[in-house]
Amino acid sequence: MFRSIVLGMPVAFCFSAVVCATSRQIDDAVPLPVQAAARASVVEAAQDETKPDPGDEDEKAVVETVENSQPANPREIRLHLWDGNVITGELGINQVTVQTEFGELQVPVEKIVSFRPGLESFPAMRERIEKLVDDLGSDDYKTRESAHKGLLAMGMQLRREIYRFDDGGNAERKRHLDEIRKEVESMVEDLSEDSEFEDDENAELIQGDAIATRDFVIVGKISQSSFEVSSKYGPLTVQLGDVKFADRQQAGNVQRRSTVSVAGKNYAQSNPKSTEIRLNRGDRVTIRAEGQIAMSPWGGQASASPDGNTQYGNFNGHGGGTLLALIGDDEKYIKVGSKATFTASKAGLLKLGVAMQAEYCNDSYQFPGGYKVKIVVETAEPSE
């Protein structure tokens, strides 16, 4: 599954940086953000003041188009940090040193398309996974259940790693491991139904660092443990373990950005919300969503997040409240949830809607609230 290694590269980075922040929290075991991330969050906080109310279903989407007319800088990389922030800038080294089973390799920075540090470069995550697996065999029921939920929350990232562990002769650990493996494989099957779906954020965790060039992928151990970054915010040091993945912004890219409010009654099948973004086939779409919808038919305290919940009914295999995307008038629904990245398989207007069981899609039911959705679309050429 190395197509998702169009992620980035783990190199020392001397950047003239543009910092983009997205506010998303991760587990305490994940390293704290670097200095740039903290500064970037200030920029986003100022932008938040103009965001539309998620509950306003009549709010028209406004699309910002940014064309990168400059040639691709062979030393410029985007670093996606574990805390959700993104740093774009110029690397301060000429090559990355990788230790492999076949010897040491020197990879020129300009040849690197992407990279993803493995668990060997992120011992805190590896230790956390090992602790959770160990807790699956605990004598305490709550500890076992908490560990199960903690592992399952990692989703597809665990697809390869979860098979590295055995049950150690513990019946409870064996039962939980078997269940987690089945659930993770089920997630993979669900996503495979949408052949255009890619998710760089949730690529499988592996032990070694993976570096992709245009011709091949290298798996080994990156020798640099930290990188010096020169940015407009001053000198920065980025630890390899703080980087989730990295990728490049290609020359000539056109980026369209929009923030859209999706209301509870923007049902996917009958009243989806237009994003005002017309996709071309091959466009790369990244979506992040947050907010809540009151699921009033199930009681005053019931609510759903963009990830939905099957206890609130089912629409096309998606739990009630799930945020879905569709392109044009096609009824092929793409699960978005709270985050997704996919490639458009056809041209058409991008729409967003809430999964809702058919009998609840009428004026007899109320679904107050809504989701605030950020959309970024990248295409190699300007849209017509």
Tab-separated table of C-alpha atoms in Angstrom:
chain	number	residue	atom	x	y	z
A	1	MET	CA	0.000	0.000	0.000
A	2	PHE	CA	2.888	2.254	-0.824
A	3	ARG	CA	0.850	4.441	-3.170
A	4	SER	CA	-0.017	6.350	-0.020
A	5	ILE	CA	3.654	7.057	0.496
A	6	VAL	CA	3.174	10.052	-1.729
A	7	LEU	CA	3.390	11.421	1.741
A	8	GLY	CA	6.625	12.983	2.264
A	9	MET	CA	10.174	12.557	3.382
A	10	PRO	CA	11.927	12.640	6.631
A	11	VAL	CA	14.756	14.948	6.120
A	12	ALA	CA	16.412	17.806	7.845
A	13	PHE	CA	14.436	20.703	6.755
A	14	CYS	CA	15.673	24.216	6.222
A	15	PHE	CA	12.480	25.852	5.068
A	16	SER	CA	11.370	29.218	3.961
A	17	ALA	CA	8.125	27.975	5.367
A	18	VAL	CA	4.483	28.540	4.903
A	19	VAL	CA	2.701	27.131	7.923
A	20	CYS	CA	-0.820	25.729	7.741
A	21	ALA	CA	-2.502	24.549	10.909
A	22	THR	CA	-5.464	22.332	11.475
A	23	SER	CA	-6.668	21.964	15.013
A	24	ARG	CA	-6.945	18.312	15.856
A	25	GLN	CA	-5.961	16.531	19.063
A	26	ILE	CA	-4.271	13.150	19.316
A	27	ASP	CA	-3.472	10.809	22.133
A	28	ASP	CA	-1.148	11.965	24.887
A	29	ALA	CA	1.389	9.396	23.721
A	30	VAL	CA	1.983	11.338	20.516
A	31	PRO	CA	4.919	13.795	20.688
A	32	LEU	CA	4.156	17.436	21.383
A	33	PRO	CA	4.098	19.735	18.313
A	34	VAL	CA	7.188	21.641	17.343
A	35	GLN	CA	7.474	25.398	17.763
A	36	ALA	CA	6.097	26.111	14.275
A	37	ALA	CA	2.873	24.266	15.047
A	38	ALA	CA	2.167	26.494	18.026
A	39	ARG	CA	2.723	29.614	15.972
A	40	ALA	CA	0.616	28.239	13.111
A	41	SER	CA	-2.336	27.657	15.435
A	42	VAL	CA	-2.445	31.409	16.075
A	43	VAL	CA	-2.948	31.972	12.343
A	44	GLU	CA	-5.849	29.516	12.221
A	45	ALA	CA	-7.458	31.008	15.322
A	46	ALA	CA	-7.688	34.328	13.536
A	47	GLN	CA	-9.223	32.666	10.466
A	48	ASP	CA	-11.848	30.891	12.590
A	49	GLU	CA	-13.588	34.194	13.342
A	50	THR	CA	-15.041	34.296	9.824
A	51	LYS	CA	-16.234	30.691	9.607
A	52	PRO	CA	-19.942	30.087	8.958
A	53	ASP	CA	-22.357	28.656	11.480
A	54	PRO	CA	-22.599	24.866	10.946
A	55	GLY	CA	-26.328	25.003	11.506
A	56	ASP	CA	-26.999	27.489	8.696
A	57	GLU	CA	-27.985	25.266	5.790
A	58	ASP	CA	-28.671	28.278	3.541
A	59	GLU	CA	-25.101	29.583	3.806
A	60	LYS	CA	-23.567	29.630	0.316
A	61	ALA	CA	-20.116	28.113	-0.016
A	62	VAL	CA	-17.335	30.492	-1.072
A	63	VAL	CA	-14.435	28.915	-2.929
A	64	GLU	CA	-10.933	30.394	-2.810
A	65	THR	CA	-8.674	29.426	-5.715
A	66	VAL	CA	-4.890	29.587	-5.380
A	67	GLU	CA	-2.706	28.760	-8.366
A	68	ASN	CA	0.899	27.778	-7.817
A	69	SER	CA	2.449	29.198	-10.975
A	70	GLN	CA	6.007	28.885	-9.677
A	71	PRO	CA	8.164	25.908	-10.682
A	72	ALA	CA	8.377	23.172	-8.070
A	73	ASN	CA	11.229	23.804	-5.645
A	74	PRO	CA	13.250	20.560	-5.533
A	75	ARG	CA	14.111	21.218	-1.861
A	76	GLU	CA	10.610	22.111	-0.691
A	77	ILE	CA	8.541	19.572	1.261
A	78	ARG	CA	5.299	19.560	3.255
A	79	LEU	CA	5.631	18.006	6.711
A	80	HIS	CA	2.389	16.707	8.208
A	81	LEU	CA	2.858	16.511	11.979
A	82	TRP	CA	1.160	14.101	14.363
A	83	ASP	CA	-0.713	16.999	15.987
A	84	GLY	CA	-2.402	17.839	12.671
A	85	ASN	CA	-0.295	20.849	11.700
A	86	VAL	CA	1.434	21.136	8.319
A	87	ILE	CA	4.745	22.892	7.655
A	88	THR	CA	5.824	23.668	4.111
A	89	GLY	CA	9.353	24.780	3.408
A	90	GLU	CA	12.813	24.301	1.982
A	91	LEU	CA	15.113	21.625	3.349
A	92	GLY	CA	18.515	22.584	4.635
A	93	ILE	CA	20.325	19.419	3.542
A	94	ASN	CA	21.296	17.966	0.169
A	95	GLN	CA	20.650	14.306	0.913
A	96	VAL	CA	19.049	11.912	3.358
A	97	THR	CA	21.036	8.998	4.759
A	98	VAL	CA	19.129	5.708	5.025
A	99	GLN	CA	20.463	2.545	6.640
A	100	THR	CA	19.094	-0.551	4.864
A	101	GLU	CA	19.819	-4.268	5.031
A	102	PHE	CA	21.819	-3.790	1.838
A	103	GLY	CA	23.951	-1.013	3.223
A	104	GLU	CA	23.843	2.753	3.551
A	105	LEU	CA	22.110	4.834	0.887
A	106	GLN	CA	22.443	8.552	0.242
A	107	VAL	CA	19.194	9.799	-1.296
A	108	PRO	CA	19.342	13.278	-2.900
A	109	VAL	CA	16.571	15.500	-1.558
A	110	GLU	CA	15.370	16.472	-5.041
A	111	LYS	CA	14.767	12.771	-5.853
A	112	ILE	CA	12.452	12.197	-2.906
A	113	VAL	CA	8.718	12.300	-3.596
A	114	SER	CA	7.515	11.474	-0.088
A	115	PHE	CA	8.332	9.755	3.173
A	116	ARG	CA	6.700	8.235	6.261
A	117	PRO	CA	8.655	7.539	9.476
A	118	GLY	CA	8.057	4.061	10.879
A	119	LEU	CA	7.564	2.936	14.448
A	120	GLU	CA	11.324	2.557	14.948
A	121	SER	CA	11.532	6.336	14.596
A	122	PHE	CA	8.510	6.829	16.833
A	123	PRO	CA	9.150	4.670	19.938
A	124	ALA	CA	6.388	6.371	21.956
A	125	MET	CA	3.748	5.084	19.536
A	126	ARG	CA	5.302	1.629	19.370
A	127	GLU	CA	5.410	1.385	23.161
A	128	ARG	CA	1.800	2.553	23.403
A	129	ILE	CA	0.628	-0.136	20.961
A	130	GLU	CA	2.582	-2.804	22.836
A	131	LYS	CA	1.081	-1.652	26.161
A	132	LEU	CA	-2.468	-1.737	24.766
A	133	VAL	CA	-1.955	-5.228	23.352
A	134	ASP	CA	-0.599	-6.370	26.714
A	135	ASP	CA	-3.661	-4.866	28.449
A	136	LEU	CA	-5.948	-6.999	26.276
A	137	GLY	CA	-5.019	-9.872	28.572
A	138	SER	CA	-5.600	-7.973	31.809
A	139	ASP	CA	-7.605	-9.528	34.654
A	140	ASP	CA	-9.634	-6.325	34.815
A	141	TYR	CA	-12.584	-6.123	32.398
A	142	LYS	CA	-12.506	-2.313	32.054
A	143	THR	CA	-8.777	-2.365	31.265
A	144	ARG	CA	-9.331	-4.962	28.519
A	145	GLU	CA	-12.213	-3.035	26.980
A	146	SER	CA	-10.333	0.265	27.119
A	147	ALA	CA	-7.325	-1.309	25.386
A	148	HIS	CA	-9.584	-2.804	22.711
A	149	LYS	CA	-11.149	0.587	21.973
A	150	GLY	CA	-7.750	2.299	21.988
A	151	LEU	CA	-6.348	-0.096	19.395
A	152	LEU	CA	-9.448	-0.062	17.236
A	153	ALA	CA	-9.382	3.753	17.186
A	154	MET	CA	-6.138	3.531	15.180
A	155	GLY	CA	-8.168	1.916	12.418
A	156	MET	CA	-6.425	0.941	9.199
A	157	GLN	CA	-3.060	2.081	10.517
A	158	LEU	CA	-2.972	-1.182	12.502
A	159	ARG	CA	-3.681	-3.488	9.571
A	160	ARG	CA	-0.116	-4.753	9.329
A	161	GLU	CA	1.120	-4.101	12.879
A	162	ILE	CA	-1.672	-5.993	14.700
A	163	TYR	CA	-0.501	-9.284	13.153
A	164	ARG	CA	2.918	-8.870	14.753
A	165	PHE	CA	1.522	-9.843	18.151
A	166	ASP	CA	0.584	-13.269	19.492
A	167	ASP	CA	-1.763	-14.066	22.351
A	168	GLY	CA	0.957	-15.307	24.689
A	169	GLY	CA	-1.321	-18.152	25.751
A	170	ASN	CA	-3.870	-15.699	27.186
A	171	ALA	CA	-7.434	-16.537	26.124
A	172	GLU	CA	-8.754	-12.977	26.567
A	173	ARG	CA	-5.909	-11.472	24.583
A	174	LYS	CA	-6.505	-14.012	21.798
A	175	ARG	CA	-10.218	-13.183	21.675
A	176	HIS	CA	-9.621	-9.438	21.505
A	177	LEU	CA	-6.831	-9.724	18.927
A	178	ASP	CA	-9.047	-11.866	16.692
A	179	GLU	CA	-11.923	-9.375	16.964
A	180	ILE	CA	-9.697	-6.351	16.288
A	181	ARG	CA	-8.157	-8.018	13.227
A	182	LYS	CA	-11.594	-8.777	11.807
A	183	GLU	CA	-12.806	-5.227	12.421
A	184	VAL	CA	-9.719	-3.663	10.840
A	185	GLU	CA	-10.014	-5.919	7.782
A	186	SER	CA	-13.688	-4.942	7.538
A	187	MET	CA	-12.638	-1.280	7.391
A	188	VAL	CA	-10.271	-2.123	4.536
A	189	GLU	CA	-13.029	-3.939	2.641
A	190	ASP	CA	-15.404	-0.997	3.089
A	191	LEU	CA	-12.862	1.426	1.652
A	192	SER	CA	-11.923	-0.873	-1.216
A	193	GLU	CA	-15.471	-0.487	-2.555
A	194	ASP	CA	-14.459	3.066	-3.490
A	195	SER	CA	-11.477	2.381	-5.739
A	196	GLU	CA	-10.605	6.076	-5.867
A	197	PHE	CA	-10.288	6.327	-2.101
A	198	GLU	CA	-6.884	7.118	-0.668
A	199	ASP	CA	-6.077	8.183	2.863
A	200	ASP	CA	-2.522	9.308	3.494
A	201	GLU	CA	-3.477	10.118	7.074
A	202	ASN	CA	-4.237	6.481	7.877
A	203	ALA	CA	-1.666	4.523	5.899
A	204	GLU	CA	-0.491	1.327	7.558
A	205	LEU	CA	2.100	1.648	10.296
A	206	ILE	CA	5.319	-0.245	9.600
A	207	GLN	CA	8.492	-0.685	11.628
A	208	GLY	CA	10.937	0.948	9.201
A	209	ASP	CA	10.983	4.386	7.580
A	210	ALA	CA	9.613	4.398	4.020
A	211	ILE	CA	10.978	6.853	1.451
A	212	ALA	CA	9.426	7.028	-2.014
A	213	THR	CA	11.301	8.304	-5.050
A	214	ARG	CA	9.811	8.506	-8.545
A	215	ASP	CA	11.295	5.103	-9.395
A	216	PHE	CA	11.186	2.997	-6.223
A	217	VAL	CA	10.484	2.853	-2.500
A	218	ILE	CA	13.237	2.481	0.119
A	219	VAL	CA	12.515	1.005	3.546
A	220	GLY	CA	15.149	1.365	6.227
A	221	LYS	CA	16.192	3.661	9.057
A	222	ILE	CA	16.733	7.357	8.432
A	223	SER	CA	19.921	8.418	10.162
A	224	GLN	CA	18.830	11.996	10.856
A	225	SER	CA	16.832	12.091	14.099
A	226	SER	CA	16.031	15.795	13.829
A	227	PHE	CA	16.112	18.523	11.234
A	228	GLU	CA	16.979	22.172	11.399
A	229	VAL	CA	14.326	24.321	9.778
A	230	SER	CA	14.795	27.908	8.727
A	231	SER	CA	11.434	29.675	8.401
A	232	LYS	CA	9.955	33.141	8.578
A	233	TYR	CA	9.172	32.326	12.207
A	234	GLY	CA	12.860	31.829	12.974
A	235	PRO	CA	15.082	28.746	13.344
A	236	LEU	CA	13.174	25.558	14.172
A	237	THR	CA	14.165	22.022	15.030
A	238	VAL	CA	11.790	19.291	13.828
A	239	GLN	CA	12.139	15.859	15.380
A	240	LEU	CA	11.702	12.919	13.027
A	241	GLY	CA	9.279	11.396	15.547
A	242	ASP	CA	7.017	14.463	15.284
A	243	VAL	CA	6.458	13.855	11.562
A	244	LYS	CA	3.523	11.631	10.607
A	245	PHE	CA	4.210	11.852	6.873
A	246	ALA	CA	5.519	14.294	4.303
A	247	ASP	CA	4.801	14.993	0.657
A	248	ARG	CA	5.459	17.500	-2.096
A	249	GLN	CA	3.295	20.151	-3.699
A	250	GLN	CA	3.841	19.753	-7.412
A	251	ALA	CA	4.481	22.664	-9.771
A	252	GLY	CA	1.441	24.118	-11.479
A	253	ASN	CA	-1.005	22.841	-8.860
A	254	VAL	CA	-4.244	24.719	-8.473
A	255	GLN	CA	-5.658	24.562	-4.981
A	256	ARG	CA	-9.286	25.345	-4.234
A	257	ARG	CA	-10.327	25.785	-0.619
A	258	SER	CA	-13.724	26.172	0.938
A	259	THR	CA	-15.443	25.967	4.318
A	260	VAL	CA	-18.990	24.637	4.085
A	261	SER	CA	-21.796	24.318	6.646
A	262	VAL	CA	-23.726	21.052	6.368
A	263	ALA	CA	-26.987	21.066	8.335
A	264	GLY	CA	-28.767	18.080	9.859
A	265	LYS	CA	-31.408	18.196	7.113
A	266	ASN	CA	-28.889	18.149	4.267
A	267	TYR	CA	-29.766	14.487	3.706
A	268	ALA	CA	-27.324	12.769	1.349
A	269	GLN	CA	-30.039	11.132	-0.752
A	270	SER	CA	-32.443	14.057	-1.138
A	271	ASN	CA	-30.963	17.402	-0.081
A	272	PRO	CA	-27.146	17.354	-0.226
A	273	LYS	CA	-25.256	20.617	0.214
A	274	SER	CA	-23.381	21.962	-2.805
A	275	THR	CA	-19.784	22.931	-2.067
A	276	GLU	CA	-19.721	25.078	-5.241
A	277	ILE	CA	-16.574	23.155	-6.239
A	278	ARG	CA	-16.684	21.444	-9.631
A	279	LEU	CA	-14.252	18.549	-9.676
A	280	ASN	CA	-12.259	17.247	-12.606
A	281	ARG	CA	-11.401	13.577	-12.823
A	282	GLY	CA	-8.141	12.992	-10.960
A	283	ASP	CA	-8.541	15.929	-8.569
A	284	ARG	CA	-7.286	15.160	-5.084
A	285	VAL	CA	-9.860	16.041	-2.419
A	286	THR	CA	-9.049	16.424	1.275
A	287	ILE	CA	-11.893	16.975	3.728
A	288	ARG	CA	-11.970	17.577	7.482
A	289	ALA	CA	-15.220	17.931	9.431
A	290	GLU	CA	-16.327	18.657	12.971
A	291	GLY	CA	-19.526	19.445	14.839
A	292	GLN	CA	-22.623	17.613	16.076
A	293	ILE	CA	-26.149	16.937	14.936
A	294	ALA	CA	-28.926	16.324	17.464
A	295	MET	CA	-30.551	12.996	16.602
A	296	SER	CA	-33.871	13.968	18.173
A	297	PRO	CA	-35.866	10.873	17.100
A	298	TRP	CA	-33.667	8.894	19.493
A	299	GLY	CA	-34.121	11.225	22.467
A	300	GLY	CA	-33.084	14.666	23.657
A	301	GLN	CA	-29.512	13.644	24.538
A	302	ALA	CA	-28.756	11.737	21.326
A	303	SER	CA	-26.240	13.316	18.967
A	304	ALA	CA	-23.994	12.255	16.094
A	305	SER	CA	-20.564	13.389	14.922
A	306	PRO	CA	-19.452	13.354	11.260
A	307	ASP	CA	-18.357	9.730	11.799
A	308	GLY	CA	-22.000	8.723	12.402
A	309	ASN	CA	-23.329	5.836	14.440
A	310	THR	CA	-25.314	2.743	13.424
A	311	GLN	CA	-27.465	3.056	16.550
A	312	TYR	CA	-29.155	5.923	14.665
A	313	GLY	CA	-30.238	3.828	11.722
A	314	ASN	CA	-28.556	2.916	8.462
A	315	PHE	CA	-28.263	4.427	5.003
A	316	ASN	CA	-26.383	2.456	2.325
A	317	GLY	CA	-24.317	0.786	5.039
A	318	HIS	CA	-23.455	4.054	6.783
A	319	GLY	CA	-24.611	4.872	10.315
A	320	GLY	CA	-27.004	7.749	10.877
A	321	GLY	CA	-25.282	11.139	10.918
A	322	THR	CA	-22.273	10.039	8.838
A	323	LEU	CA	-20.946	12.775	6.539
A	324	LEU	CA	-20.949	11.551	2.929
A	325	ALA	CA	-19.725	13.045	-0.352
A	326	LEU	CA	-21.012	12.535	-3.875
A	327	ILE	CA	-19.898	13.850	-7.241
A	328	GLY	CA	-22.543	15.226	-9.584
A	329	ASP	CA	-25.788	13.253	-9.703
A	330	ASP	CA	-24.020	9.954	-9.163
A	331	GLU	CA	-25.429	7.978	-6.241
A	332	LYS	CA	-22.047	6.489	-5.437
A	333	TYR	CA	-21.560	7.808	-1.905
A	334	ILE	CA	-18.060	8.323	-0.526
A	335	LYS	CA	-17.705	8.087	3.237
A	336	VAL	CA	-16.034	11.210	4.584
A	337	GLY	CA	-16.657	11.092	8.332
A	338	SER	CA	-14.436	13.466	10.265
A	339	LYS	CA	-11.594	13.176	7.730
A	340	ALA	CA	-10.942	11.692	4.318
A	341	THR	CA	-8.711	12.065	1.285
A	342	PHE	CA	-9.770	10.667	-2.087
A	343	THR	CA	-9.211	11.131	-5.809
A	344	ALA	CA	-12.195	12.084	-7.961
A	345	SER	CA	-13.085	9.247	-10.340
A	346	LYS	CA	-15.257	11.522	-12.509
A	347	ALA	CA	-16.020	15.171	-13.188
A	348	GLY	CA	-18.918	16.877	-11.466
A	349	LEU	CA	-20.092	19.152	-8.673
A	350	LEU	CA	-18.911	18.066	-5.216
A	351	LYS	CA	-21.798	17.722	-2.771
A	352	LEU	CA	-21.937	16.804	0.897
A	353	GLY	CA	-24.795	15.223	2.820
A	354	VAL	CA	-25.738	13.462	6.039
A	355	ALA	CA	-26.526	9.752	6.031
A	356	MET	CA	-30.061	9.275	7.318
A	357	GLN	CA	-32.378	6.299	7.242
A	358	ALA	CA	-35.096	6.950	4.637
A	359	GLU	CA	-38.118	7.044	6.979
A	360	TYR	CA	-36.565	9.932	8.949
A	361	CYS	CA	-35.953	12.145	5.896
A	362	ASN	CA	-39.105	14.249	6.157
A	363	ASP	CA	-40.464	17.279	7.991
A	364	SER	CA	-41.794	15.165	10.847
A	365	TYR	CA	-38.299	14.945	12.355
A	366	GLN	CA	-35.878	17.633	13.483
A	367	PHE	CA	-32.075	17.399	13.389
A	368	PRO	CA	-30.674	20.647	14.872
A	369	GLY	CA	-26.981	21.459	14.568
A	370	GLY	CA	-24.609	20.684	11.765
A	371	TYR	CA	-21.063	20.083	10.628
A	372	LYS	CA	-18.367	22.609	9.750
A	373	VAL	CA	-16.447	21.158	6.818
A	374	LYS	CA	-13.081	22.274	5.419
A	375	ILE	CA	-12.305	21.234	1.857
A	376	VAL	CA	-9.056	21.440	-0.112
A	377	VAL	CA	-8.994	20.313	-3.755
A	378	GLU	CA	-5.727	20.019	-5.670
A	379	THR	CA	-5.506	19.600	-9.410
A	380	ALA	CA	-2.530	19.570	-11.758
A	381	GLU	CA	-4.070	22.114	-14.125
A	382	PRO	CA	-6.475	25.042	-13.696
A	383	SER	CA	-10.157	24.136	-13.868
A	384	GLU	CA	-12.129	25.429	-16.830
